């Protein structure tokens, strides 16, 4: 059996450890390499960011196989474990388990599945966020666990009840049901600008399973509050995509206005930085090893 753990510290170890772990978003091979190079221990393969980089809306416009292809490029680019945003599983239990097993084969260490119906809409867009029936969603979780018996492959169940305005009792009831169905961790999502409902959830949940959060909207809350609450993983979910978008808009604007690239050289990455991230030095060493070497002056037999 292929192990889902890619480095010394597997995703399962990190998510079950007592210390807080930070996962950072990547959306292609290069951004994944940047995440690893910066020192993050976990890569979040964000559905929003992968969709956006492909030019799709985060509304299941990208197919699951397009997402898997991107994850495969990221898995080739880095050694750190990858937690993949599987959205709602692209259908019923059968689609969810198919996607999960493909992800594992291409190098993912875990999948996060959210309790919405297909097609989902990004949690920060509009107010239409219909939830899946709890029992039906539990079937999706169980099907993934049955299809992938590897205990190192992490299944995160994501609760959207607070996003959908269904309240804390519904969120907690779902957390209990998803734990019973075999989830390894719970992602509780909120789009409030403060962390109150997230912290209320953690007080009531008492870490029955590790808790994962995505503080995109409540970004002002200090990380110390999450440590105090015993939260296991914080996902910085879209900040490489947004950093790249801001930088590209800025640079394109300058070049179009100035009609020269003379002034922006110091503001962009050098090509050597790109070559380093993508390990061109490994290719050079491999060429030395595998390509025929230049004539040494020794006469070859005729
Ligand atoms: C993602 O990164 O795609 C997420 C997080 O699912 S969020 O955009 O907050 O829904
Ligand atoms: Mg997503």
PDB file of C-alpha atoms and ligand atoms in Angstrom:
ATOM      1  CA  UNK A   1       0.000   0.000   0.000  1.00  0.00           C
ATOM      2  CA  UNK A   2       1.317   3.450  -0.906  1.00  0.00           C
ATOM      3  CA  UNK A   3       1.748   5.552   2.199  1.00  0.00           C
ATOM      4  CA  UNK A   4      -0.023   8.906   2.139  1.00  0.00           C
ATOM      5  CA  UNK A   5       2.688  10.381   4.399  1.00  0.00           C
ATOM      6  CA  UNK A   6       5.221  12.311   2.278  1.00  0.00           C
ATOM      7  CA  UNK A   7       7.663  13.614   4.889  1.00  0.00           C
ATOM      8  CA  UNK A   8       8.885  12.905   8.410  1.00  0.00           C
ATOM      9  CA  UNK A   9       5.793  14.596   9.803  1.00  0.00           C
ATOM     10  CA  UNK A  10       2.708  13.241   8.121  1.00  0.00           C
ATOM     11  CA  UNK A  11      -0.531  15.175   7.802  1.00  0.00           C
ATOM     12  CA  UNK A  12      -2.096  12.812  10.340  1.00  0.00           C
ATOM     13  CA  UNK A  13       0.683  13.481  12.856  1.00  0.00           C
ATOM     14  CA  UNK A  14       0.431  17.226  12.364  1.00  0.00           C
ATOM     15  CA  UNK A  15      -3.338  17.405  12.597  1.00  0.00           C
ATOM     16  CA  UNK A  16      -3.447  15.253  15.738  1.00  0.00           C
ATOM     17  CA  UNK A  17      -0.475  16.945  17.453  1.00  0.00           C
ATOM     18  CA  UNK A  18      -1.014  19.211  20.428  1.00  0.00           C
ATOM     19  CA  UNK A  19       0.689  22.159  18.680  1.00  0.00           C
ATOM     20  CA  UNK A  20      -1.048  24.376  16.170  1.00  0.00           C
ATOM     21  CA  UNK A  21      -0.062  23.757  12.534  1.00  0.00           C
ATOM     22  CA  UNK A  22      -0.402  26.262   9.689  1.00  0.00           C
ATOM     23  CA  UNK A  23      -1.402  25.154   6.214  1.00  0.00           C
ATOM     24  CA  UNK A  24      -0.791  27.529   3.321  1.00  0.00           C
ATOM     25  CA  UNK A  25      -2.630  27.715   0.030  1.00  0.00           C
ATOM     26  CA  UNK A  26      -1.108  26.695  -3.269  1.00  0.00           C
ATOM     27  CA  UNK A  27      -2.835  26.432  -6.635  1.00  0.00           C
ATOM     28  CA  UNK A  28      -0.182  25.142  -9.042  1.00  0.00           C
ATOM     29  CA  UNK A  29       3.293  23.620  -9.004  1.00  0.00           C
ATOM     30  CA  UNK A  30       5.105  26.933  -8.635  1.00  0.00           C
ATOM     31  CA  UNK A  31       2.979  28.292  -5.783  1.00  0.00           C
ATOM     32  CA  UNK A  32       3.273  24.896  -4.064  1.00  0.00           C
ATOM     33  CA  UNK A  33       7.059  25.171  -4.293  1.00  0.00           C
ATOM     34  CA  UNK A  34       6.883  28.661  -2.788  1.00  0.00           C
ATOM     35  CA  UNK A  35       4.813  27.344   0.130  1.00  0.00           C
ATOM     36  CA  UNK A  36       7.327  24.601   0.872  1.00  0.00           C
ATOM     37  CA  UNK A  37      10.312  26.921   0.410  1.00  0.00           C
ATOM     38  CA  UNK A  38       8.806  29.389   2.895  1.00  0.00           C
ATOM     39  CA  UNK A  39       8.758  26.671   5.565  1.00  0.00           C
ATOM     40  CA  UNK A  40       5.105  25.653   5.810  1.00  0.00           C
ATOM     41  CA  UNK A  41       4.554  22.074   6.884  1.00  0.00           C
ATOM     42  CA  UNK A  42       1.262  21.569   5.051  1.00  0.00           C
ATOM     43  CA  UNK A  43       0.029  22.662   1.631  1.00  0.00           C
ATOM     44  CA  UNK A  44      -3.669  23.492   1.247  1.00  0.00           C
ATOM     45  CA  UNK A  45      -4.818  22.722  -2.300  1.00  0.00           C
ATOM     46  CA  UNK A  46      -7.548  25.330  -2.289  1.00  0.00           C
ATOM     47  CA  UNK A  47     -10.596  24.838  -4.502  1.00  0.00           C
ATOM     48  CA  UNK A  48     -11.112  28.590  -4.767  1.00  0.00           C
ATOM     49  CA  UNK A  49      -7.511  29.212  -5.755  1.00  0.00           C
ATOM     50  CA  UNK A  50      -7.185  26.288  -8.164  1.00  0.00           C
ATOM     51  CA  UNK A  51     -10.481  27.249  -9.835  1.00  0.00           C
ATOM     52  CA  UNK A  52      -9.463  30.893 -10.060  1.00  0.00           C
ATOM     53  CA  UNK A  53      -6.052  30.115 -11.519  1.00  0.00           C
ATOM     54  CA  UNK A  54      -7.782  28.005 -14.186  1.00  0.00           C
ATOM     55  CA  UNK A  55     -10.174  30.886 -14.910  1.00  0.00           C
ATOM     56  CA  UNK A  56     -13.216  29.205 -13.345  1.00  0.00           C
ATOM     57  CA  UNK A  57     -15.635  30.364 -10.647  1.00  0.00           C
ATOM     58  CA  UNK A  58     -15.470  28.477  -7.315  1.00  0.00           C
ATOM     59  CA  UNK A  59     -18.817  26.864  -8.070  1.00  0.00           C
ATOM     60  CA  UNK A  60     -17.711  23.411  -9.257  1.00  0.00           C
ATOM     61  CA  UNK A  61     -17.052  24.786 -12.720  1.00  0.00           C
ATOM     62  CA  UNK A  62     -13.701  22.995 -12.721  1.00  0.00           C
ATOM     63  CA  UNK A  63     -14.208  19.242 -13.002  1.00  0.00           C
ATOM     64  CA  UNK A  64     -12.847  16.940 -10.310  1.00  0.00           C
ATOM     65  CA  UNK A  65     -10.335  15.521 -12.770  1.00  0.00           C
ATOM     66  CA  UNK A  66      -9.041  19.024 -13.562  1.00  0.00           C
ATOM     67  CA  UNK A  67      -8.513  19.552  -9.830  1.00  0.00           C
ATOM     68  CA  UNK A  68      -6.767  16.173  -9.521  1.00  0.00           C
ATOM     69  CA  UNK A  69      -4.440  17.092 -12.391  1.00  0.00           C
ATOM     70  CA  UNK A  70      -3.399  20.288 -10.618  1.00  0.00           C
ATOM     71  CA  UNK A  71      -2.848  18.412  -7.352  1.00  0.00           C
ATOM     72  CA  UNK A  72      -0.648  15.940  -9.201  1.00  0.00           C
ATOM     73  CA  UNK A  73       1.568  18.797 -10.436  1.00  0.00           C
ATOM     74  CA  UNK A  74       1.775  20.148  -6.883  1.00  0.00           C
ATOM     75  CA  UNK A  75       2.595  16.715  -5.459  1.00  0.00           C
ATOM     76  CA  UNK A  76       5.460  16.436  -7.954  1.00  0.00           C
ATOM     77  CA  UNK A  77       6.736  19.864  -6.923  1.00  0.00           C
ATOM     78  CA  UNK A  78       6.855  19.437  -3.123  1.00  0.00           C
ATOM     79  CA  UNK A  79       7.521  16.928  -0.350  1.00  0.00           C
ATOM     80  CA  UNK A  80       5.266  18.427   2.330  1.00  0.00           C
ATOM     81  CA  UNK A  81       1.855  16.793   2.808  1.00  0.00           C
ATOM     82  CA  UNK A  82      -1.043  18.133   0.767  1.00  0.00           C
ATOM     83  CA  UNK A  83      -4.550  18.526   2.150  1.00  0.00           C
ATOM     84  CA  UNK A  84      -6.903  18.842  -0.803  1.00  0.00           C
ATOM     85  CA  UNK A  85     -10.119  20.821  -0.838  1.00  0.00           C
ATOM     86  CA  UNK A  86     -12.481  18.226  -2.322  1.00  0.00           C
ATOM     87  CA  UNK A  87     -15.474  20.611  -2.237  1.00  0.00           C
ATOM     88  CA  UNK A  88     -18.603  18.520  -1.679  1.00  0.00           C
ATOM     89  CA  UNK A  89     -17.171  15.510  -3.498  1.00  0.00           C
ATOM     90  CA  UNK A  90     -18.596  16.397  -6.914  1.00  0.00           C
ATOM     91  CA  UNK A  91     -21.753  14.349  -6.453  1.00  0.00           C
ATOM     92  CA  UNK A  92     -22.847  11.549  -4.169  1.00  0.00           C
ATOM     93  CA  UNK A  93     -20.842   8.984  -2.161  1.00  0.00           C
ATOM     94  CA  UNK A  94     -19.615   7.350  -5.341  1.00  0.00           C
ATOM     95  CA  UNK A  95     -18.150  10.503  -6.889  1.00  0.00           C
ATOM     96  CA  UNK A  96     -16.605  11.451  -3.539  1.00  0.00           C
ATOM     97  CA  UNK A  97     -14.828   8.118  -3.035  1.00  0.00           C
ATOM     98  CA  UNK A  98     -13.634   8.075  -6.654  1.00  0.00           C
ATOM     99  CA  UNK A  99     -12.123  11.544  -6.340  1.00  0.00           C
ATOM    100  CA  UNK A 100     -10.554  10.730  -2.962  1.00  0.00           C
ATOM    101  CA  UNK A 101      -8.865   7.586  -4.231  1.00  0.00           C
ATOM    102  CA  UNK A 102      -7.538   9.384  -7.329  1.00  0.00           C
ATOM    103  CA  UNK A 103      -6.164  12.141  -5.104  1.00  0.00           C
ATOM    104  CA  UNK A 104      -4.400   9.653  -2.896  1.00  0.00           C
ATOM    105  CA  UNK A 105      -2.861   7.911  -5.878  1.00  0.00           C
ATOM    106  CA  UNK A 106      -1.433  11.156  -7.169  1.00  0.00           C
ATOM    107  CA  UNK A 107       0.172  12.014  -3.827  1.00  0.00           C
ATOM    108  CA  UNK A 108      -2.375  13.830  -1.655  1.00  0.00           C
ATOM    109  CA  UNK A 109      -2.245  13.143   2.090  1.00  0.00           C
ATOM    110  CA  UNK A 110      -5.848  13.991   2.811  1.00  0.00           C
ATOM    111  CA  UNK A 111      -9.113  15.388   1.547  1.00  0.00           C
ATOM    112  CA  UNK A 112     -11.496  17.910   3.040  1.00  0.00           C
ATOM    113  CA  UNK A 113     -15.144  17.329   2.155  1.00  0.00           C
ATOM    114  CA  UNK A 114     -17.817  19.958   2.811  1.00  0.00           C
ATOM    115  CA  UNK A 115     -21.444  19.217   3.608  1.00  0.00           C
ATOM    116  CA  UNK A 116     -23.037  20.992   0.672  1.00  0.00           C
ATOM    117  CA  UNK A 117     -24.919  19.781  -2.354  1.00  0.00           C
ATOM    118  CA  UNK A 118     -23.416  19.745  -5.844  1.00  0.00           C
ATOM    119  CA  UNK A 119     -22.744  22.234  -7.348  1.00  0.00           C
ATOM    120  CA  UNK A 120     -21.419  24.191  -4.378  1.00  0.00           C
ATOM    121  CA  UNK A 121     -20.842  27.924  -4.272  1.00  0.00           C
ATOM    122  CA  UNK A 122     -17.910  29.594  -2.518  1.00  0.00           C
ATOM    123  CA  UNK A 123     -18.875  30.221   1.103  1.00  0.00           C
ATOM    124  CA  UNK A 124     -18.322  33.973   0.811  1.00  0.00           C
ATOM    125  CA  UNK A 125     -20.563  34.466  -2.228  1.00  0.00           C
ATOM    126  CA  UNK A 126     -24.285  35.141  -1.801  1.00  0.00           C
ATOM    127  CA  UNK A 127     -26.702  33.503   0.616  1.00  0.00           C
ATOM    128  CA  UNK A 128     -27.661  30.329  -1.244  1.00  0.00           C
ATOM    129  CA  UNK A 129     -25.725  27.578   0.509  1.00  0.00           C
ATOM    130  CA  UNK A 130     -28.003  24.545   0.682  1.00  0.00           C
ATOM    131  CA  UNK A 131     -26.631  21.879   3.002  1.00  0.00           C
ATOM    132  CA  UNK A 132     -26.565  18.168   2.300  1.00  0.00           C
ATOM    133  CA  UNK A 133     -28.756  15.996   4.516  1.00  0.00           C
ATOM    134  CA  UNK A 134     -26.625  14.850   7.451  1.00  0.00           C
ATOM    135  CA  UNK A 135     -27.195  11.137   6.808  1.00  0.00           C
ATOM    136  CA  UNK A 136     -26.431  11.464   3.103  1.00  0.00           C
ATOM    137  CA  UNK A 137     -23.206  13.362   3.834  1.00  0.00           C
ATOM    138  CA  UNK A 138     -22.203  10.730   6.403  1.00  0.00           C
ATOM    139  CA  UNK A 139     -22.544   8.199   3.572  1.00  0.00           C
ATOM    140  CA  UNK A 140     -19.988  10.183   1.563  1.00  0.00           C
ATOM    141  CA  UNK A 141     -17.563  10.153   4.508  1.00  0.00           C
ATOM    142  CA  UNK A 142     -18.028   6.437   5.165  1.00  0.00           C
ATOM    143  CA  UNK A 143     -17.586   5.607   1.479  1.00  0.00           C
ATOM    144  CA  UNK A 144     -14.226   7.410   1.420  1.00  0.00           C
ATOM    145  CA  UNK A 145     -13.044   5.627   4.568  1.00  0.00           C
ATOM    146  CA  UNK A 146     -14.127   2.250   3.183  1.00  0.00           C
ATOM    147  CA  UNK A 147     -12.468   2.880  -0.184  1.00  0.00           C
ATOM    148  CA  UNK A 148      -9.211   4.123   1.440  1.00  0.00           C
ATOM    149  CA  UNK A 149      -8.417   2.021   4.534  1.00  0.00           C
ATOM    150  CA  UNK A 150      -4.989   3.701   4.903  1.00  0.00           C
ATOM    151  CA  UNK A 151      -5.194   5.380   8.353  1.00  0.00           C
ATOM    152  CA  UNK A 152      -2.594   7.935   7.224  1.00  0.00           C
ATOM    153  CA  UNK A 153      -4.958   9.362   4.602  1.00  0.00           C
ATOM    154  CA  UNK A 154      -6.745  12.129   6.486  1.00  0.00           C
ATOM    155  CA  UNK A 155     -10.448  12.801   6.026  1.00  0.00           C
ATOM    156  CA  UNK A 156     -11.524  16.256   7.183  1.00  0.00           C
ATOM    157  CA  UNK A 157     -15.281  16.834   7.413  1.00  0.00           C
ATOM    158  CA  UNK A 158     -16.176  20.473   6.838  1.00  0.00           C
ATOM    159  CA  UNK A 159     -19.283  21.919   8.424  1.00  0.00           C
ATOM    160  CA  UNK A 160     -21.071  24.732   6.577  1.00  0.00           C
ATOM    161  CA  UNK A 161     -24.002  25.083   8.987  1.00  0.00           C
ATOM    162  CA  UNK A 162     -22.809  28.461  10.290  1.00  0.00           C
ATOM    163  CA  UNK A 163     -22.271  29.727   6.728  1.00  0.00           C
ATOM    164  CA  UNK A 164     -25.807  28.570   5.856  1.00  0.00           C
ATOM    165  CA  UNK A 165     -27.271  30.330   8.904  1.00  0.00           C
ATOM    166  CA  UNK A 166     -28.379  27.074  10.535  1.00  0.00           C
ATOM    167  CA  UNK A 167     -26.889  27.875  13.927  1.00  0.00           C
ATOM    168  CA  UNK A 168     -24.591  26.315  16.497  1.00  0.00           C
ATOM    169  CA  UNK A 169     -26.821  23.401  17.507  1.00  0.00           C
ATOM    170  CA  UNK A 170     -26.973  22.211  13.910  1.00  0.00           C
ATOM    171  CA  UNK A 171     -23.200  22.645  13.546  1.00  0.00           C
ATOM    172  CA  UNK A 172     -22.547  20.583  16.674  1.00  0.00           C
ATOM    173  CA  UNK A 173     -25.052  17.876  15.728  1.00  0.00           C
ATOM    174  CA  UNK A 174     -23.284  17.526  12.406  1.00  0.00           C
ATOM    175  CA  UNK A 175     -19.868  17.389  14.077  1.00  0.00           C
ATOM    176  CA  UNK A 176     -21.006  14.461  16.240  1.00  0.00           C
ATOM    177  CA  UNK A 177     -22.488  12.686  13.211  1.00  0.00           C
ATOM    178  CA  UNK A 178     -19.373  13.189  11.091  1.00  0.00           C
ATOM    179  CA  UNK A 179     -17.118  11.921  13.888  1.00  0.00           C
ATOM    180  CA  UNK A 180     -19.321   8.829  14.134  1.00  0.00           C
ATOM    181  CA  UNK A 181     -19.061   8.380  10.344  1.00  0.00           C
ATOM    182  CA  UNK A 182     -15.263   8.191  10.539  1.00  0.00           C
ATOM    183  CA  UNK A 183     -13.935  11.721   9.967  1.00  0.00           C
ATOM    184  CA  UNK A 184     -10.423  12.333  11.321  1.00  0.00           C
ATOM    185  CA  UNK A 185     -10.931  16.062  11.900  1.00  0.00           C
ATOM    186  CA  UNK A 186     -13.642  18.724  11.730  1.00  0.00           C
ATOM    187  CA  UNK A 187     -13.323  21.956   9.768  1.00  0.00           C
ATOM    188  CA  UNK A 188     -15.760  24.508  11.145  1.00  0.00           C
ATOM    189  CA  UNK A 189     -16.243  27.425   8.768  1.00  0.00           C
ATOM    190  CA  UNK A 190     -17.466  30.958   9.458  1.00  0.00           C
ATOM    191  CA  UNK A 191     -17.757  34.127   7.444  1.00  0.00           C
ATOM    192  CA  UNK A 192     -18.121  36.488  10.347  1.00  0.00           C
ATOM    193  CA  UNK A 193     -15.493  39.167  10.780  1.00  0.00           C
ATOM    194  CA  UNK A 194     -14.774  37.993  14.330  1.00  0.00           C
ATOM    195  CA  UNK A 195     -13.987  34.526  15.666  1.00  0.00           C
ATOM    196  CA  UNK A 196     -16.828  34.418  18.227  1.00  0.00           C
ATOM    197  CA  UNK A 197     -18.838  31.589  16.691  1.00  0.00           C
ATOM    198  CA  UNK A 198     -15.690  29.575  15.951  1.00  0.00           C
ATOM    199  CA  UNK A 199     -14.545  29.879  19.566  1.00  0.00           C
ATOM    200  CA  UNK A 200     -18.060  29.046  20.816  1.00  0.00           C
ATOM    201  CA  UNK A 201     -17.930  25.904  18.685  1.00  0.00           C
ATOM    202  CA  UNK A 202     -14.553  24.848  20.101  1.00  0.00           C
ATOM    203  CA  UNK A 203     -15.786  25.393  23.686  1.00  0.00           C
ATOM    204  CA  UNK A 204     -18.762  23.133  23.079  1.00  0.00           C
ATOM    205  CA  UNK A 205     -16.917  20.565  20.960  1.00  0.00           C
ATOM    206  CA  UNK A 206     -14.107  20.019  23.478  1.00  0.00           C
ATOM    207  CA  UNK A 207     -11.735  18.648  20.829  1.00  0.00           C
ATOM    208  CA  UNK A 208     -13.584  15.368  20.402  1.00  0.00           C
ATOM    209  CA  UNK A 209     -11.818  15.419  17.041  1.00  0.00           C
ATOM    210  CA  UNK A 210      -9.111  17.894  15.978  1.00  0.00           C
ATOM    211  CA  UNK A 211     -10.495  21.226  14.744  1.00  0.00           C
ATOM    212  CA  UNK A 212      -9.397  23.002  11.569  1.00  0.00           C
ATOM    213  CA  UNK A 213     -10.317  26.620  10.787  1.00  0.00           C
ATOM    214  CA  UNK A 214     -10.055  29.043   7.852  1.00  0.00           C
ATOM    215  CA  UNK A 215      -9.801  32.588   9.248  1.00  0.00           C
ATOM    216  CA  UNK A 216     -10.133  34.396   5.912  1.00  0.00           C
ATOM    217  CA  UNK A 217     -12.831  36.801   7.168  1.00  0.00           C
ATOM    218  CA  UNK A 218     -11.851  36.960  10.842  1.00  0.00           C
ATOM    219  CA  UNK A 219      -8.207  37.612  10.019  1.00  0.00           C
ATOM    220  CA  UNK A 220      -7.771  40.162  12.819  1.00  0.00           C
ATOM    221  CA  UNK A 221      -8.071  37.545  15.576  1.00  0.00           C
ATOM    222  CA  UNK A 222      -4.600  36.803  16.964  1.00  0.00           C
ATOM    223  CA  UNK A 223      -3.305  33.272  16.545  1.00  0.00           C
ATOM    224  CA  UNK A 224      -2.869  33.065  20.333  1.00  0.00           C
ATOM    225  CA  UNK A 225      -6.678  32.758  20.592  1.00  0.00           C
ATOM    226  CA  UNK A 226      -6.588  29.641  18.423  1.00  0.00           C
ATOM    227  CA  UNK A 227      -3.773  28.133  20.483  1.00  0.00           C
ATOM    228  CA  UNK A 228      -5.725  28.829  23.657  1.00  0.00           C
ATOM    229  CA  UNK A 229      -8.793  27.178  22.118  1.00  0.00           C
ATOM    230  CA  UNK A 230      -6.810  24.023  21.280  1.00  0.00           C
ATOM    231  CA  UNK A 231      -7.355  24.383  17.529  1.00  0.00           C
ATOM    232  CA  UNK A 232      -5.175  21.987  15.537  1.00  0.00           C
ATOM    233  CA  UNK A 233      -4.791  23.603  12.149  1.00  0.00           C
ATOM    234  CA  UNK A 234      -5.197  27.060  10.672  1.00  0.00           C
ATOM    235  CA  UNK A 235      -5.510  27.288   6.897  1.00  0.00           C
ATOM    236  CA  UNK A 236      -4.375  30.491   5.191  1.00  0.00           C
ATOM    237  CA  UNK A 237      -6.630  29.619   2.312  1.00  0.00           C
ATOM    238  CA  UNK A 238      -6.162  32.026  -0.575  1.00  0.00           C
ATOM    239  CA  UNK A 239      -3.293  34.384   0.128  1.00  0.00           C
ATOM    240  CA  UNK A 240      -0.914  33.206  -2.589  1.00  0.00           C
ATOM    241  CA  UNK A 241      -3.647  33.614  -5.173  1.00  0.00           C
ATOM    242  CA  UNK A 242      -4.470  37.097  -3.894  1.00  0.00           C
ATOM    243  CA  UNK A 243      -0.807  38.093  -3.584  1.00  0.00           C
ATOM    244  CA  UNK A 244      -0.153  36.951  -7.151  1.00  0.00           C
ATOM    245  CA  UNK A 245      -3.271  38.718  -8.429  1.00  0.00           C
ATOM    246  CA  UNK A 246      -2.290  41.993  -6.768  1.00  0.00           C
ATOM    247  CA  UNK A 247       1.282  41.732  -8.092  1.00  0.00           C
ATOM    248  CA  UNK A 248       0.195  40.860 -11.636  1.00  0.00           C
ATOM    249  CA  UNK A 249      -2.333  43.719 -11.745  1.00  0.00           C
ATOM    250  CA  UNK A 250       0.306  46.146 -10.461  1.00  0.00           C
ATOM    251  CA  UNK A 251       3.013  45.043 -12.903  1.00  0.00           C
ATOM    252  CA  UNK A 252       0.702  44.875 -15.928  1.00  0.00           C
ATOM    253  CA  UNK A 253      -0.596  48.364 -15.114  1.00  0.00           C
ATOM    254  CA  UNK A 254       2.909  49.774 -14.913  1.00  0.00           C
ATOM    255  CA  UNK A 255       4.095  48.149 -18.132  1.00  0.00           C
ATOM    256  CA  UNK A 256       1.052  49.305 -20.066  1.00  0.00           C
ATOM    257  CA  UNK A 257       1.493  52.881 -18.779  1.00  0.00           C
ATOM    258  CA  UNK A 258       5.274  53.087 -19.071  1.00  0.00           C
ATOM    259  CA  UNK A 259       5.674  51.053 -22.277  1.00  0.00           C
ATOM    260  CA  UNK A 260       8.906  49.650 -20.894  1.00  0.00           C
ATOM    261  CA  UNK A 261      10.009  46.996 -18.452  1.00  0.00           C
ATOM    262  CA  UNK A 262      13.083  49.001 -17.450  1.00  0.00           C
ATOM    263  CA  UNK A 263      11.567  50.280 -14.216  1.00  0.00           C
ATOM    264  CA  UNK A 264      10.073  47.068 -12.871  1.00  0.00           C
ATOM    265  CA  UNK A 265      13.048  44.711 -12.927  1.00  0.00           C
ATOM    266  CA  UNK A 266      13.666  45.087  -9.195  1.00  0.00           C
ATOM    267  CA  UNK A 267       9.990  44.464  -8.422  1.00  0.00           C
ATOM    268  CA  UNK A 268       9.699  41.020  -9.992  1.00  0.00           C
ATOM    269  CA  UNK A 269      11.328  37.721  -9.080  1.00  0.00           C
ATOM    270  CA  UNK A 270      14.584  37.077 -10.912  1.00  0.00           C
ATOM    271  CA  UNK A 271      14.574  34.184 -13.332  1.00  0.00           C
ATOM    272  CA  UNK A 272      17.205  32.545 -11.123  1.00  0.00           C
ATOM    273  CA  UNK A 273      14.711  32.574  -8.252  1.00  0.00           C
ATOM    274  CA  UNK A 274      12.200  30.764 -10.468  1.00  0.00           C
ATOM    275  CA  UNK A 275      14.875  28.316 -11.624  1.00  0.00           C
ATOM    276  CA  UNK A 276      15.864  27.638  -7.988  1.00  0.00           C
ATOM    277  CA  UNK A 277      12.265  26.972  -6.917  1.00  0.00           C
ATOM    278  CA  UNK A 278      11.847  24.485  -9.744  1.00  0.00           C
ATOM    279  CA  UNK A 279      15.223  22.825  -9.003  1.00  0.00           C
ATOM    280  CA  UNK A 280      17.004  23.429 -12.294  1.00  0.00           C
ATOM    281  CA  UNK A 281      20.223  22.561 -10.466  1.00  0.00           C
ATOM    282  CA  UNK A 282      18.971  18.974 -10.117  1.00  0.00           C
ATOM    283  CA  UNK A 283      18.525  18.787 -13.893  1.00  0.00           C
ATOM    284  CA  UNK A 284      22.051  20.088 -14.451  1.00  0.00           C
ATOM    285  CA  UNK A 285      23.449  17.421 -12.112  1.00  0.00           C
ATOM    286  CA  UNK A 286      21.363  14.760 -13.863  1.00  0.00           C
ATOM    287  CA  UNK A 287      22.718  15.868 -17.231  1.00  0.00           C
ATOM    288  CA  UNK A 288      26.247  15.335 -15.919  1.00  0.00           C
ATOM    289  CA  UNK A 289      25.277  11.866 -14.826  1.00  0.00           C
ATOM    290  CA  UNK A 290      23.188  10.624 -17.715  1.00  0.00           C
ATOM    291  CA  UNK A 291      24.171  12.481 -20.892  1.00  0.00           C
ATOM    292  CA  UNK A 292      27.243  11.318 -22.814  1.00  0.00           C
ATOM    293  CA  UNK A 293      30.198  13.389 -21.653  1.00  0.00           C
ATOM    294  CA  UNK A 294      32.302  15.482 -24.036  1.00  0.00           C
ATOM    295  CA  UNK A 295      35.241  13.717 -25.690  1.00  0.00           C
ATOM    296  CA  UNK A 296      38.056  13.398 -23.138  1.00  0.00           C
ATOM    297  CA  UNK A 297      40.859  13.152 -25.694  1.00  0.00           C
ATOM    298  CA  UNK A 298      41.229   9.358 -25.118  1.00  0.00           C
ATOM    299  CA  UNK A 299      40.979   7.523 -28.438  1.00  0.00           C
ATOM    300  CA  UNK A 300      37.834   5.448 -28.697  1.00  0.00           C
ATOM    301  CA  UNK A 301      38.058   2.021 -30.375  1.00  0.00           C
ATOM    302  CA  UNK A 302      37.011   2.190 -34.060  1.00  0.00           C
TER     303      UNK A 302
HETATM  304  C1  LIG B   1     -10.906  27.206  -0.427  1.00  0.00           C
HETATM  305  O1  LIG B   1      -9.771  27.643  -0.184  1.00  0.00           O
HETATM  306  O2  LIG B   1     -11.291  26.914  -1.558  1.00  0.00           O
HETATM  307  C2  LIG B   1     -11.871  27.056   0.660  1.00  0.00           C
HETATM  308  C3  LIG B   1     -11.877  27.980   1.750  1.00  0.00           C
HETATM  309  O3  LIG B   1     -12.700  26.193   0.565  1.00  0.00           O
HETATM  310  S1  LIG B   1     -13.110  29.143   1.444  1.00  0.00           S
HETATM  311  O4  LIG B   1     -12.795  29.859   0.228  1.00  0.00           O
HETATM  312  O5  LIG B   1     -13.086  29.956   2.640  1.00  0.00           O
HETATM  313  O6  LIG B   1     -14.392  28.481   1.320  1.00  0.00           O
HETATM  314 MG1  LIG B   2     -13.045  25.593  -1.321  1.00  0.00          MG
END
